[in-house]
PDB file of C-alpha atoms and ligand atoms in Angstrom:
ATOM      1  CA  UNK A  31     230.706 251.851 -43.542  1.00 83.00           C
ATOM      2  CA  UNK A  32     231.300 248.434 -45.014  1.00 95.00           C
ATOM      3  CA  UNK A  33     231.257 244.946 -43.569  1.00 98.00           C
ATOM      4  CA  UNK A  34     234.557 243.392 -44.641  1.00 98.00           C
ATOM      5  CA  UNK A  35     235.172 239.693 -45.309  1.00 98.00           C
ATOM      6  CA  UNK A  36     236.917 238.008 -42.360  1.00 98.00           C
ATOM      7  CA  UNK A  37     239.979 235.946 -43.196  1.00 98.00           C
ATOM      8  CA  UNK A  38     239.834 232.365 -41.933  1.00 98.00           C
ATOM      9  CA  UNK A  39     242.480 230.076 -40.406  1.00 98.00           C
ATOM     10  CA  UNK A  40     244.926 229.002 -43.088  1.00 97.00           C
ATOM     11  CA  UNK A  41     245.042 232.450 -44.738  1.00 98.00           C
ATOM     12  CA  UNK A  42     248.713 233.512 -44.753  1.00 98.00           C
ATOM     13  CA  UNK A  43     247.881 237.120 -43.755  1.00 98.00           C
ATOM     14  CA  UNK A  44     246.955 235.793 -40.285  1.00 98.00           C
ATOM     15  CA  UNK A  45     250.569 234.621 -39.863  1.00 98.00           C
ATOM     16  CA  UNK A  46     252.285 237.873 -40.880  1.00 97.00           C
ATOM     17  CA  UNK A  47     253.911 240.210 -38.401  1.00 98.00           C
ATOM     18  CA  UNK A  48     251.933 243.402 -38.984  1.00 97.00           C
ATOM     19  CA  UNK A  49     253.622 246.747 -39.638  1.00 95.00           C
ATOM     20  CA  UNK A  50     253.264 250.085 -37.829  1.00 96.00           C
ATOM     21  CA  UNK A  51     249.976 251.789 -38.650  1.00 96.00           C
ATOM     22  CA  UNK A  52     249.982 255.339 -40.029  1.00 94.00           C
ATOM     23  CA  UNK A  53     247.112 257.525 -38.843  1.00 94.00           C
ATOM     24  CA  UNK A  54     245.403 258.852 -41.953  1.00 96.00           C
ATOM     25  CA  UNK A  55     241.921 258.987 -43.470  1.00 96.00           C
ATOM     26  CA  UNK A  56     242.294 255.544 -45.020  1.00 97.00           C
ATOM     27  CA  UNK A  57     243.125 254.014 -41.628  1.00 97.00           C
ATOM     28  CA  UNK A  58     240.222 255.902 -40.008  1.00 97.00           C
ATOM     29  CA  UNK A  59     237.864 254.433 -42.591  1.00 97.00           C
ATOM     30  CA  UNK A  60     239.402 250.972 -42.124  1.00 98.00           C
ATOM     31  CA  UNK A  61     238.837 251.235 -38.347  1.00 98.00           C
ATOM     32  CA  UNK A  62     235.192 252.247 -38.910  1.00 98.00           C
ATOM     33  CA  UNK A  63     234.695 249.312 -41.292  1.00 98.00           C
ATOM     34  CA  UNK A  64     236.345 246.963 -38.777  1.00 98.00           C
ATOM     35  CA  UNK A  65     233.941 248.122 -36.044  1.00 98.00           C
ATOM     36  CA  UNK A  66     231.000 247.484 -38.363  1.00 98.00           C
ATOM     37  CA  UNK A  67     232.460 244.067 -39.259  1.00 98.00           C
ATOM     38  CA  UNK A  68     232.998 243.163 -35.583  1.00 97.00           C
ATOM     39  CA  UNK A  69     229.377 243.932 -34.677  1.00 97.00           C
ATOM     40  CA  UNK A  70     228.081 242.146 -37.766  1.00 97.00           C
ATOM     41  CA  UNK A  71     230.110 238.968 -37.084  1.00 96.00           C
ATOM     42  CA  UNK A  72     229.134 239.234 -34.150  1.00 95.00           C
ATOM     43  CA  UNK A  73     232.318 239.489 -32.107  1.00 95.00           C
ATOM     44  CA  UNK A  74     234.022 241.402 -29.289  1.00 96.00           C
ATOM     45  CA  UNK A  75     237.317 242.158 -31.005  1.00 97.00           C
ATOM     46  CA  UNK A  76     238.813 242.249 -34.481  1.00 98.00           C
ATOM     47  CA  UNK A  77     242.387 242.837 -35.607  1.00 98.00           C
ATOM     48  CA  UNK A  78     243.391 244.341 -38.971  1.00 98.00           C
ATOM     49  CA  UNK A  79     245.079 241.137 -40.251  1.00 98.00           C
ATOM     50  CA  UNK A  80     241.700 239.415 -39.856  1.00 98.00           C
ATOM     51  CA  UNK A  81     240.356 241.637 -42.626  1.00 98.00           C
ATOM     52  CA  UNK A  82     243.475 241.158 -44.734  1.00 98.00           C
ATOM     53  CA  UNK A  83     245.414 244.268 -43.680  1.00 98.00           C
ATOM     54  CA  UNK A  84     248.788 243.544 -42.026  1.00 97.00           C
ATOM     55  CA  UNK A  85     248.669 246.643 -39.819  1.00 98.00           C
ATOM     56  CA  UNK A  86     249.062 247.116 -36.050  1.00 98.00           C
ATOM     57  CA  UNK A  87     245.464 248.053 -35.351  1.00 98.00           C
ATOM     58  CA  UNK A  88     242.550 246.392 -33.605  1.00 98.00           C
ATOM     59  CA  UNK A  89     239.040 247.268 -32.485  1.00 98.00           C
ATOM     60  CA  UNK A  90     237.310 245.965 -29.385  1.00 98.00           C
ATOM     61  CA  UNK A  91     234.019 246.158 -27.524  1.00 97.00           C
ATOM     62  CA  UNK A  92     234.109 243.550 -24.785  1.00 91.00           C
ATOM     63  CA  UNK A  93     230.700 244.026 -23.252  1.00 89.00           C
ATOM     64  CA  UNK A  94     228.151 244.920 -25.939  1.00 89.00           C
ATOM     65  CA  UNK A  95     227.017 241.310 -26.227  1.00 84.00           C
ATOM     66  CA  UNK A  96     226.064 241.417 -22.530  1.00 85.00           C
ATOM     67  CA  UNK A  97     223.336 243.958 -23.273  1.00 86.00           C
ATOM     68  CA  UNK A  98     225.186 247.185 -22.395  1.00 90.00           C
ATOM     69  CA  UNK A  99     225.456 250.088 -24.841  1.00 92.00           C
ATOM     70  CA  UNK A 100     227.964 249.715 -27.642  1.00 94.00           C
ATOM     71  CA  UNK A 101     231.312 251.338 -26.820  1.00 95.00           C
ATOM     72  CA  UNK A 102     233.840 250.476 -29.534  1.00 97.00           C
ATOM     73  CA  UNK A 103     237.486 251.253 -28.898  1.00 97.00           C
ATOM     74  CA  UNK A 104     240.250 251.544 -31.494  1.00 98.00           C
ATOM     75  CA  UNK A 105     243.841 250.602 -30.616  1.00 98.00           C
ATOM     76  CA  UNK A 106     246.580 251.777 -32.979  1.00 98.00           C
ATOM     77  CA  UNK A 107     250.157 250.506 -32.581  1.00 98.00           C
ATOM     78  CA  UNK A 108     249.461 248.921 -29.155  1.00 98.00           C
ATOM     79  CA  UNK A 109     252.219 247.643 -26.879  1.00 98.00           C
ATOM     80  CA  UNK A 110     252.373 246.193 -23.386  1.00 98.00           C
ATOM     81  CA  UNK A 111     253.938 248.251 -20.621  1.00 98.00           C
ATOM     82  CA  UNK A 112     253.447 245.491 -18.088  1.00 98.00           C
ATOM     83  CA  UNK A 113     251.967 242.002 -17.848  1.00 98.00           C
ATOM     84  CA  UNK A 114     251.106 240.409 -14.509  1.00 98.00           C
ATOM     85  CA  UNK A 115     252.879 237.281 -13.281  1.00 98.00           C
ATOM     86  CA  UNK A 116     249.603 235.707 -12.235  1.00 97.00           C
ATOM     87  CA  UNK A 117     247.853 233.883 -15.032  1.00 97.00           C
ATOM     88  CA  UNK A 118     244.209 233.204 -15.760  1.00 98.00           C
ATOM     89  CA  UNK A 119     242.692 230.541 -18.002  1.00 98.00           C
ATOM     90  CA  UNK A 120     239.740 231.549 -20.181  1.00 97.00           C
ATOM     91  CA  UNK A 121     237.926 230.007 -23.089  1.00 97.00           C
ATOM     92  CA  UNK A 122     238.589 232.135 -26.171  1.00 97.00           C
ATOM     93  CA  UNK A 123     236.794 232.221 -29.467  1.00 96.00           C
ATOM     94  CA  UNK A 124     238.212 233.795 -32.600  1.00 98.00           C
ATOM     95  CA  UNK A 125     236.277 235.107 -35.603  1.00 98.00           C
ATOM     96  CA  UNK A 126     239.008 233.677 -37.850  1.00 98.00           C
ATOM     97  CA  UNK A 127     238.670 230.216 -36.268  1.00 98.00           C
ATOM     98  CA  UNK A 128     234.892 229.831 -36.125  1.00 96.00           C
ATOM     99  CA  UNK A 129     233.483 227.030 -34.013  1.00 95.00           C
ATOM    100  CA  UNK A 130     236.790 226.215 -32.317  1.00 96.00           C
ATOM    101  CA  UNK A 131     236.822 227.740 -28.815  1.00 96.00           C
ATOM    102  CA  UNK A 132     239.973 226.960 -26.864  1.00 97.00           C
ATOM    103  CA  UNK A 133     241.245 227.386 -23.297  1.00 98.00           C
ATOM    104  CA  UNK A 134     244.202 229.764 -23.111  1.00 98.00           C
ATOM    105  CA  UNK A 135     246.318 230.771 -20.124  1.00 98.00           C
ATOM    106  CA  UNK A 136     247.448 234.409 -20.146  1.00 98.00           C
ATOM    107  CA  UNK A 137     248.567 237.115 -17.702  1.00 98.00           C
ATOM    108  CA  UNK A 138     245.486 238.074 -15.660  1.00 98.00           C
ATOM    109  CA  UNK A 139     246.109 241.809 -16.002  1.00 98.00           C
ATOM    110  CA  UNK A 140     248.122 244.026 -18.320  1.00 98.00           C
ATOM    111  CA  UNK A 141     249.000 247.661 -18.807  1.00 98.00           C
ATOM    112  CA  UNK A 142     248.824 248.703 -22.422  1.00 98.00           C
ATOM    113  CA  UNK A 143     249.911 251.767 -24.378  1.00 98.00           C
ATOM    114  CA  UNK A 144     248.452 252.729 -27.763  1.00 98.00           C
ATOM    115  CA  UNK A 145     247.374 255.604 -29.978  1.00 97.00           C
ATOM    116  CA  UNK A 146     243.692 256.410 -30.429  1.00 96.00           C
ATOM    117  CA  UNK A 147     241.952 257.570 -33.616  1.00 93.00           C
ATOM    118  CA  UNK A 148     242.567 261.212 -32.690  1.00 94.00           C
ATOM    119  CA  UNK A 149     246.296 260.514 -32.543  1.00 95.00           C
ATOM    120  CA  UNK A 150     246.488 260.813 -28.743  1.00 97.00           C
ATOM    121  CA  UNK A 151     248.706 258.481 -26.695  1.00 98.00           C
ATOM    122  CA  UNK A 152     246.712 256.309 -24.297  1.00 98.00           C
ATOM    123  CA  UNK A 153     247.738 254.109 -21.379  1.00 98.00           C
ATOM    124  CA  UNK A 154     245.452 251.953 -19.253  1.00 97.00           C
ATOM    125  CA  UNK A 155     245.337 248.743 -17.280  1.00 98.00           C
ATOM    126  CA  UNK A 156     242.993 245.922 -18.251  1.00 98.00           C
ATOM    127  CA  UNK A 157     241.704 243.083 -16.131  1.00 97.00           C
ATOM    128  CA  UNK A 158     239.347 240.161 -16.518  1.00 95.00           C
ATOM    129  CA  UNK A 159     237.811 239.613 -19.923  1.00 94.00           C
ATOM    130  CA  UNK A 160     239.192 242.917 -21.246  1.00 96.00           C
ATOM    131  CA  UNK A 161     242.726 241.711 -20.472  1.00 98.00           C
ATOM    132  CA  UNK A 162     241.995 238.524 -22.416  1.00 98.00           C
ATOM    133  CA  UNK A 163     240.651 240.551 -25.337  1.00 97.00           C
ATOM    134  CA  UNK A 164     243.545 243.006 -25.681  1.00 98.00           C
ATOM    135  CA  UNK A 165     246.086 240.180 -25.487  1.00 98.00           C
ATOM    136  CA  UNK A 166     244.232 238.002 -27.992  1.00 98.00           C
ATOM    137  CA  UNK A 167     243.964 240.904 -30.450  1.00 98.00           C
ATOM    138  CA  UNK A 168     247.572 242.046 -29.985  1.00 98.00           C
ATOM    139  CA  UNK A 169     248.698 238.468 -30.689  1.00 98.00           C
ATOM    140  CA  UNK A 170     246.986 238.742 -34.082  1.00 98.00           C
ATOM    141  CA  UNK A 171     249.343 241.624 -34.937  1.00 98.00           C
ATOM    142  CA  UNK A 172     252.294 239.275 -34.452  1.00 98.00           C
ATOM    143  CA  UNK A 173     250.788 236.394 -36.420  1.00 98.00           C
ATOM    144  CA  UNK A 174     249.951 234.426 -33.272  1.00 98.00           C
ATOM    145  CA  UNK A 175     246.562 232.719 -32.883  1.00 98.00           C
ATOM    146  CA  UNK A 176     244.874 231.468 -29.726  1.00 98.00           C
ATOM    147  CA  UNK A 177     245.178 227.847 -30.893  1.00 98.00           C
ATOM    148  CA  UNK A 178     248.989 228.275 -30.819  1.00 98.00           C
ATOM    149  CA  UNK A 179     248.712 228.814 -27.059  1.00 97.00           C
ATOM    150  CA  UNK A 180     246.481 225.791 -26.376  1.00 97.00           C
ATOM    151  CA  UNK A 181     247.666 222.866 -24.265  1.00 97.00           C
ATOM    152  CA  UNK A 182     249.390 220.047 -26.138  1.00 97.00           C
ATOM    153  CA  UNK A 183     246.346 217.830 -25.547  1.00 97.00           C
ATOM    154  CA  UNK A 184     243.993 220.469 -26.994  1.00 97.00           C
ATOM    155  CA  UNK A 185     246.278 220.997 -29.993  1.00 97.00           C
ATOM    156  CA  UNK A 186     245.977 217.298 -30.815  1.00 97.00           C
ATOM    157  CA  UNK A 187     242.221 217.342 -30.197  1.00 97.00           C
ATOM    158  CA  UNK A 188     241.637 220.434 -32.360  1.00 96.00           C
ATOM    159  CA  UNK A 189     243.971 219.508 -35.230  1.00 96.00           C
ATOM    160  CA  UNK A 190     241.277 217.837 -37.393  1.00 96.00           C
ATOM    161  CA  UNK A 191     238.940 220.868 -37.081  1.00 96.00           C
ATOM    162  CA  UNK A 192     241.777 223.241 -37.966  1.00 97.00           C
ATOM    163  CA  UNK A 193     242.683 221.140 -40.971  1.00 96.00           C
ATOM    164  CA  UNK A 194     239.108 221.457 -42.246  1.00 96.00           C
ATOM    165  CA  UNK A 195     239.142 225.255 -41.753  1.00 96.00           C
ATOM    166  CA  UNK A 196     242.485 225.576 -43.548  1.00 95.00           C
ATOM    167  CA  UNK A 197     241.004 223.679 -46.496  1.00 89.00           C
TER     168      UNK A 197
HETATM  169 ZN1   ZN B 260     241.055 236.214 -32.933  1.00 66.55          ZN
END
């Protein structure tokens, strides 16, 4: 497995709408490399556009940094079945926007459908930090970044840092 370079804010691939992901050996290897890259970063989630591949695929392990055993999950072609009306605000970091955590309001719980690495259809509800994670990563597949969802005041406050990142 290989640690891949992570694309940083300002890279146009982060703004692309990613395409459907085929399930083949190349994608399986990409997912394995993305898991390795996520742990190396270290992070809790990583979407394919963040390693320069405009595909609908992300990997996630929300809790390994809290000292529990690693349990990486791979989400291929994810979509939301349901998103709750009630919202929750959480501070989100992004490996593509290092050093710029931002408060984001999102649905507090979601039901998501996706395909796993074995090609099996999956459906599950997510709450708490996992709900934040799956929404943050799915946004990456549509070219949306957490800073886009910041309050107007935070957008103004963060603009100079983002300008530096974008070079
Ligand atoms: Zn991110």
